[in-house]
XYZ file of N, CA, C and O in Angstrom:
472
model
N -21.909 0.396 -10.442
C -20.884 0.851 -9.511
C -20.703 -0.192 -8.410
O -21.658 -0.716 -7.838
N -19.322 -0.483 -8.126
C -19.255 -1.245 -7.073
C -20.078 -0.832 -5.867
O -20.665 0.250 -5.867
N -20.122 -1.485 -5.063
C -20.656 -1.439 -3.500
C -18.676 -0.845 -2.534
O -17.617 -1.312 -2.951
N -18.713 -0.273 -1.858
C -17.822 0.099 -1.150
C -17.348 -0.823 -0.211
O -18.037 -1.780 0.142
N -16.243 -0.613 0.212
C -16.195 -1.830 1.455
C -14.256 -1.222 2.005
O -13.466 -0.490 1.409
N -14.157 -1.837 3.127
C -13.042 -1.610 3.885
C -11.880 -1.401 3.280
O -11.208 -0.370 3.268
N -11.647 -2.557 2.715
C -10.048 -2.906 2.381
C -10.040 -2.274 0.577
O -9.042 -2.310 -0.142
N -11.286 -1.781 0.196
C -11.082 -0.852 -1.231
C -10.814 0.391 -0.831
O -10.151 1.053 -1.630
N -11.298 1.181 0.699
C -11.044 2.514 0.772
C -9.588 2.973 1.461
O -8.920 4.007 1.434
N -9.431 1.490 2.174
C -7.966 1.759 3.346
C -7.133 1.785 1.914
O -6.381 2.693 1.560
N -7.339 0.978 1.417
C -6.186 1.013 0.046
C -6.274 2.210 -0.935
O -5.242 2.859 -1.108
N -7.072 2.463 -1.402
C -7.112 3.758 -2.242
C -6.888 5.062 -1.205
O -6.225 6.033 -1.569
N -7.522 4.983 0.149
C -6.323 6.179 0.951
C -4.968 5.825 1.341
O -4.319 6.738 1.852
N -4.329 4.545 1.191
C -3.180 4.196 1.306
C -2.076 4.855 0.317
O -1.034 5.492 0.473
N -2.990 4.281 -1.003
C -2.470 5.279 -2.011
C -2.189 6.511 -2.270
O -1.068 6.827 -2.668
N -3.236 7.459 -2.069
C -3.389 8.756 -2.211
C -2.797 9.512 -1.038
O -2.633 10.730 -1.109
N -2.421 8.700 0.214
C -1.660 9.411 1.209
C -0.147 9.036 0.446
O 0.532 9.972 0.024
N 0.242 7.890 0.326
C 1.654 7.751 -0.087
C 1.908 8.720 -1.578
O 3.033 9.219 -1.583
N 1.143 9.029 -2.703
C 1.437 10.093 -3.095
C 1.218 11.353 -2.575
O 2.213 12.076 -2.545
N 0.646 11.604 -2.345
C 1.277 13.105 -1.195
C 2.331 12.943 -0.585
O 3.262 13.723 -0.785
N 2.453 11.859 0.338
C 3.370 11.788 1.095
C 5.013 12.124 0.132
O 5.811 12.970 0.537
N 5.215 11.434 -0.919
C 6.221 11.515 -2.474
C 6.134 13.021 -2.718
O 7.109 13.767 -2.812
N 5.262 13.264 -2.780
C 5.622 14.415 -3.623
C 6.117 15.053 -2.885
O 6.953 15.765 -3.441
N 6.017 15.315 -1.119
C 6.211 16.373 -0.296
C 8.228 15.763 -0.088
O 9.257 16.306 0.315
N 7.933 14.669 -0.528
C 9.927 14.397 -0.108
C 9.973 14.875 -1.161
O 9.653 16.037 -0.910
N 10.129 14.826 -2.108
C 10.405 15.351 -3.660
C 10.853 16.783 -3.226
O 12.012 17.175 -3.360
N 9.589 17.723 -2.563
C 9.923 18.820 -2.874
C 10.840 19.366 -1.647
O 11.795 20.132 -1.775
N 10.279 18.732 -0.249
C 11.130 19.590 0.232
C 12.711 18.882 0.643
O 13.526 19.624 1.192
N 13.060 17.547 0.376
C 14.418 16.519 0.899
C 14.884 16.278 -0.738
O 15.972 15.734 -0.930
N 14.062 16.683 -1.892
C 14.804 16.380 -3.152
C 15.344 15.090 -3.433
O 16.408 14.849 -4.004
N 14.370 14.150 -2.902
C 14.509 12.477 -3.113
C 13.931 11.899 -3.668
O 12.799 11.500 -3.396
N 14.812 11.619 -4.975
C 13.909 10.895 -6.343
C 13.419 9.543 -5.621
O 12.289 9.245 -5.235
N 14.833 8.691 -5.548
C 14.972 7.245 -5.507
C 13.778 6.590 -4.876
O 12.931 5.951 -5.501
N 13.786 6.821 -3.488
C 13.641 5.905 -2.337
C 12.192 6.727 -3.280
O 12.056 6.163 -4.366
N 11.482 7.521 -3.137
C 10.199 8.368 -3.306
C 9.471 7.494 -4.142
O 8.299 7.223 -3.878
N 10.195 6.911 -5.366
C 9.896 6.816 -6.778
C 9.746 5.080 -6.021
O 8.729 4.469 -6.349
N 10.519 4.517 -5.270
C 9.955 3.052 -5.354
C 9.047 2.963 -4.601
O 8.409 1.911 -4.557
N 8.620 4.384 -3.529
C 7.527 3.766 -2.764
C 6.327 4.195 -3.163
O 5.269 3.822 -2.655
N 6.436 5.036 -4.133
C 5.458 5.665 -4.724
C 4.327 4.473 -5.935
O 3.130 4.278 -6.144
N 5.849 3.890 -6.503
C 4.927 2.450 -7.361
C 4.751 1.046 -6.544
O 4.420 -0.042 -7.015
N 4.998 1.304 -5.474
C 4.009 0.096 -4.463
C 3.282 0.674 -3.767
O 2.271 -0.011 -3.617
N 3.206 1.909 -3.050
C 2.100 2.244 -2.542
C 0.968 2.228 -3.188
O -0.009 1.617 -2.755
N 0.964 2.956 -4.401
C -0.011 3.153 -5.293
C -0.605 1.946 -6.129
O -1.712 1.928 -6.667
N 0.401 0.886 -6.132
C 0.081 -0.502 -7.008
C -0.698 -1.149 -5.797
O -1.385 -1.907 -6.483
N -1.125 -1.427 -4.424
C -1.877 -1.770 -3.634
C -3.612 -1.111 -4.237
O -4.359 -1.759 -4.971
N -3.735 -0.534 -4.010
C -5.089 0.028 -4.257
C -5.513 -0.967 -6.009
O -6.283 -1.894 -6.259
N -4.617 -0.210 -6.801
C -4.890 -1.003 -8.383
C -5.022 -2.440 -7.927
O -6.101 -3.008 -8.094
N -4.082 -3.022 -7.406
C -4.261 -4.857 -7.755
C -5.506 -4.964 -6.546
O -5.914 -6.097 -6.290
N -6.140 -3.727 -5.768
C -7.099 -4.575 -4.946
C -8.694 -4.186 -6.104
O -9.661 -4.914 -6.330
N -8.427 -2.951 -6.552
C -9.628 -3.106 -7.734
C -9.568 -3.902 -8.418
O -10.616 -4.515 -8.622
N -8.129 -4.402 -9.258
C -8.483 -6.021 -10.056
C -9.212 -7.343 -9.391
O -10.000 -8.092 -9.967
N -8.877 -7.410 -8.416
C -8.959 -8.494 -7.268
C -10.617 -8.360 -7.444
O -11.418 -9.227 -7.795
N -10.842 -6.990 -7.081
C -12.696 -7.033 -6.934
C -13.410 -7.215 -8.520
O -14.626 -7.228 -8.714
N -12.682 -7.310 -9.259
C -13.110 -7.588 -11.138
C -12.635 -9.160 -11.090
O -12.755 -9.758 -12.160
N -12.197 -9.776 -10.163
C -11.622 -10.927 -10.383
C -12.798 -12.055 -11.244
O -14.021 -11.920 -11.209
N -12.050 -13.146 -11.982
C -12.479 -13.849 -12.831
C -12.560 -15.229 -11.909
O -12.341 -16.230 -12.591
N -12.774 -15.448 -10.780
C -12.318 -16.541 -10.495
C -12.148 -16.215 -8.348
O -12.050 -15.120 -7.794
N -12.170 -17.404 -7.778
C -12.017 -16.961 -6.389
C -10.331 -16.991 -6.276
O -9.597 -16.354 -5.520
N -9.958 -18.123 -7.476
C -8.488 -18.231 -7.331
C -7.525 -16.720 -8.108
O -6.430 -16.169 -7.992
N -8.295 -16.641 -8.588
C -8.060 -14.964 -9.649
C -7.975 -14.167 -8.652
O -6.891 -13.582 -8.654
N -8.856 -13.799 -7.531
C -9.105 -12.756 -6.589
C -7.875 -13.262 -5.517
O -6.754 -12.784 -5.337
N -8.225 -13.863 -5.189
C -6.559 -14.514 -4.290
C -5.414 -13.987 -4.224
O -4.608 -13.514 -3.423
N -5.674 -14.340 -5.977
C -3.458 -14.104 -6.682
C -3.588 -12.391 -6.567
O -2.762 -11.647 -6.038
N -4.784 -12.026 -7.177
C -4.794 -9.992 -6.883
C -4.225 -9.724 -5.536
O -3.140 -9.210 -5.261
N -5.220 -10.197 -4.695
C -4.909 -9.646 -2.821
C -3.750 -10.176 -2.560
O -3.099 -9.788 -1.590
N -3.419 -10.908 -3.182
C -2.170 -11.523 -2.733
C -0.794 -10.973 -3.391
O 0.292 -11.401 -2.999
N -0.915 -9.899 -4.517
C 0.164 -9.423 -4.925
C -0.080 -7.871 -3.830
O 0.657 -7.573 -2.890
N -1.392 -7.024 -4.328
C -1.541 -6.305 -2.985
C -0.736 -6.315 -1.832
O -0.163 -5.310 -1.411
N -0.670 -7.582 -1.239
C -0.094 -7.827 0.061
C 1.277 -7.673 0.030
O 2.047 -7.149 0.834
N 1.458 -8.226 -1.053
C 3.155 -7.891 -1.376
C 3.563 -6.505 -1.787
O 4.417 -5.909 -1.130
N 3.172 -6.128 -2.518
C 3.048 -4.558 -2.700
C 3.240 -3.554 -1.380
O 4.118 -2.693 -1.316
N 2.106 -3.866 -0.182
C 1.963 -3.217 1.140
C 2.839 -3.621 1.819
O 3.306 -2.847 2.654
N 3.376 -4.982 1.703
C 5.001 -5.288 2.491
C 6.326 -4.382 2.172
O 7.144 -3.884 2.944
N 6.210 -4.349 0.425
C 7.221 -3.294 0.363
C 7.202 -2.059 0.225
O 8.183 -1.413 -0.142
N 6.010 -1.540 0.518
C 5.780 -0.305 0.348
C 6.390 0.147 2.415
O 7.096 1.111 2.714
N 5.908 -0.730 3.258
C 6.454 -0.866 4.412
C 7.894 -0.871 4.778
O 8.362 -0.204 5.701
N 8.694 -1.810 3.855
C 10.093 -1.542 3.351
C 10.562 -0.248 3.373
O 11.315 0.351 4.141
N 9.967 0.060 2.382
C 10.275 1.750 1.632
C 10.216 2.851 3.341
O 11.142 3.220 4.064
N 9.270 2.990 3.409
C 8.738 3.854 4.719
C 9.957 3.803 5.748
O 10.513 4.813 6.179
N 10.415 2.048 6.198
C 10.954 2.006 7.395
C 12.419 2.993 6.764
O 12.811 4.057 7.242
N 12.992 2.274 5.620
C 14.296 2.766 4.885
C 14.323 4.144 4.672
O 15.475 4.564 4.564
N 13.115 5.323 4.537
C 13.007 6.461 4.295
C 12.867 7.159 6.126
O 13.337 8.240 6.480
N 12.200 6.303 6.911
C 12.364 6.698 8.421
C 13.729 6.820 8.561
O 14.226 7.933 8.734
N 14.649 5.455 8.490
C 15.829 5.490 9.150
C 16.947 5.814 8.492
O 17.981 5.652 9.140
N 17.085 6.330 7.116
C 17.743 7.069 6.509
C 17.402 8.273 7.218
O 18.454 8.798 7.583
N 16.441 8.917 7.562
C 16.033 10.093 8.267
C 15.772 11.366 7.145
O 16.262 12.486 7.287
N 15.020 11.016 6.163
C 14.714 11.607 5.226
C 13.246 12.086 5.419
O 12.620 12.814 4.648
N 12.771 11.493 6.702
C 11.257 11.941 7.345
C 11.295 11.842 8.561
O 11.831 10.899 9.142
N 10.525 13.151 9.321
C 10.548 12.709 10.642
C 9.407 11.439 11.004
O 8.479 11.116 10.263
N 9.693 10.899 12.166
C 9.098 9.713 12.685
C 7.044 10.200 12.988
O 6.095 9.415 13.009
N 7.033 11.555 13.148
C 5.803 11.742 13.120
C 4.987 12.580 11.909
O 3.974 13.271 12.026
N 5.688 12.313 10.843
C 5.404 12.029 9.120
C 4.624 10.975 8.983
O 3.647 10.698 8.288
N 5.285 10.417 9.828
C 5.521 9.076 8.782
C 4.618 7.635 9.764
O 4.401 6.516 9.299
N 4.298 8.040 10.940
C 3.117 7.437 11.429
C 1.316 7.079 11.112
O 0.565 6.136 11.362
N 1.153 8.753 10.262
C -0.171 7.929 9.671
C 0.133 6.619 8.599
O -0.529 5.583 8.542
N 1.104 6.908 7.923
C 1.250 5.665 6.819
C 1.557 4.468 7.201
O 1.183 3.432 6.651
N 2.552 4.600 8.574
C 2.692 3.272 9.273
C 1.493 2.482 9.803
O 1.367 1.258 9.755
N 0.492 3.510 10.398
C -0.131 3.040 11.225
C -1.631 2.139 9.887
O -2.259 1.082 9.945
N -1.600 3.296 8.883
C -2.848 2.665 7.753
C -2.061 1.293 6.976
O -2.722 0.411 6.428
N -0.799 1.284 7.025
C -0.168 0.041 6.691
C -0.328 -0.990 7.147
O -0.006 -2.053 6.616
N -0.789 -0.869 8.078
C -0.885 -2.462 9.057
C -2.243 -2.960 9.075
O -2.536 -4.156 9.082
N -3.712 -1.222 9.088
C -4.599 -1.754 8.870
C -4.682 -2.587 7.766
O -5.273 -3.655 7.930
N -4.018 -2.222 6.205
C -4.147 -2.951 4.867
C -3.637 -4.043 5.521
O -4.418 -4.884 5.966
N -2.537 -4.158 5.642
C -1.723 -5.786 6.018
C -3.090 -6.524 6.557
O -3.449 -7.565 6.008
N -3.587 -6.153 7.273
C -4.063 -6.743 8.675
C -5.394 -7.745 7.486
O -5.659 -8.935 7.321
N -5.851 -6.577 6.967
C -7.380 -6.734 6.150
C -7.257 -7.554 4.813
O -8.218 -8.178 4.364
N -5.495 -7.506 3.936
C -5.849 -8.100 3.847
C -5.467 -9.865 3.905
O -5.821 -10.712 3.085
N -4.731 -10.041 5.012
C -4.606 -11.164 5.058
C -5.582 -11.734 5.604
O -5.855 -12.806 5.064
N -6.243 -11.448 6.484
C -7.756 -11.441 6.998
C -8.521 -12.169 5.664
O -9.101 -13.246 5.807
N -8.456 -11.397 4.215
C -9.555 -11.394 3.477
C -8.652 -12.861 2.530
O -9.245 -13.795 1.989
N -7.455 -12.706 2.563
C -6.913 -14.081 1.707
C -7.300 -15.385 2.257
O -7.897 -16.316 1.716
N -6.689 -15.217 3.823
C -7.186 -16.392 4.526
C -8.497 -16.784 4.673
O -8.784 -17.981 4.711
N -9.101 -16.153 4.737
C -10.855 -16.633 4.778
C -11.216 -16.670 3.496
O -12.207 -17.380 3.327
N -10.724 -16.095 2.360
C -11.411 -17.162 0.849
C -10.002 -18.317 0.477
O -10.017 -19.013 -0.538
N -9.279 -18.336 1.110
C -8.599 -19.419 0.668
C -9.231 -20.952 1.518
O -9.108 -22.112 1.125
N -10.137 -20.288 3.184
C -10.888 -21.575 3.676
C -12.100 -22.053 3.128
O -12.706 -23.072 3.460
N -12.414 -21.182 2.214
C -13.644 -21.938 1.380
C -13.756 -22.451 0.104
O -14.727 -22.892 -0.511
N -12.486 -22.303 -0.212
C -12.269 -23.100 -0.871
C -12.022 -24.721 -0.718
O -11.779 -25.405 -1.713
């Protein structure tokens, strides 16, 4: 079993809040679209950060956190576009903002410091 660590749990609750978060527009605003794209980047953050930790390589683990990162950018996308469409109120939609930035934060944190030892 892996060992636990920061940026595996912010991401797998990143995930598991942004599906809840989907399903609850689903049921009560009846919004496939916007739901359905933030639902496969929210949730694709957590997956590419478990590949990342199976990584084959430091440059392997990189390209993972580094799609991650992209993933959590547009999953940030999604959120702001579902805020200001007004399809959520603004205090919905603050825990996800606010755990969004921790991921951002952690993992550019974690790219930049194995990309200097290299």
């Amino acid at each position: 079993m892996l060992k636990d660590n920061a940026v595996r749990e912010k991401s797998y609750n990143f995930g598991l809040s942004t599906a809840l978060f989907c399903k609850n527009l689903i049921e009560e605003q009846k919004e496939y679209i916007l739901s359905k794209q933030l639902m496969r980047s929210g949730t694709s953050v957590g997956a590419n950060v478990e590949e990342a930790l199976q990584a084959e390589s430091r440059k392997d683990f990189i390209h993972k956190l580094s799609i991650a990162l992209k993933e959590e950018n547009e999953s940030y996308y999604w959120l702001r576009i579902i805020r200001d469409c007004g399809y959520s109120k603004p205090i919905k939609l603050q825990p996800l903002l606010s755990l969004i930035q921790e991921v951002i934060a952690l993992l550019t944190s974690i790219i930049k410091s194995t990309k200097a030892k290299t």
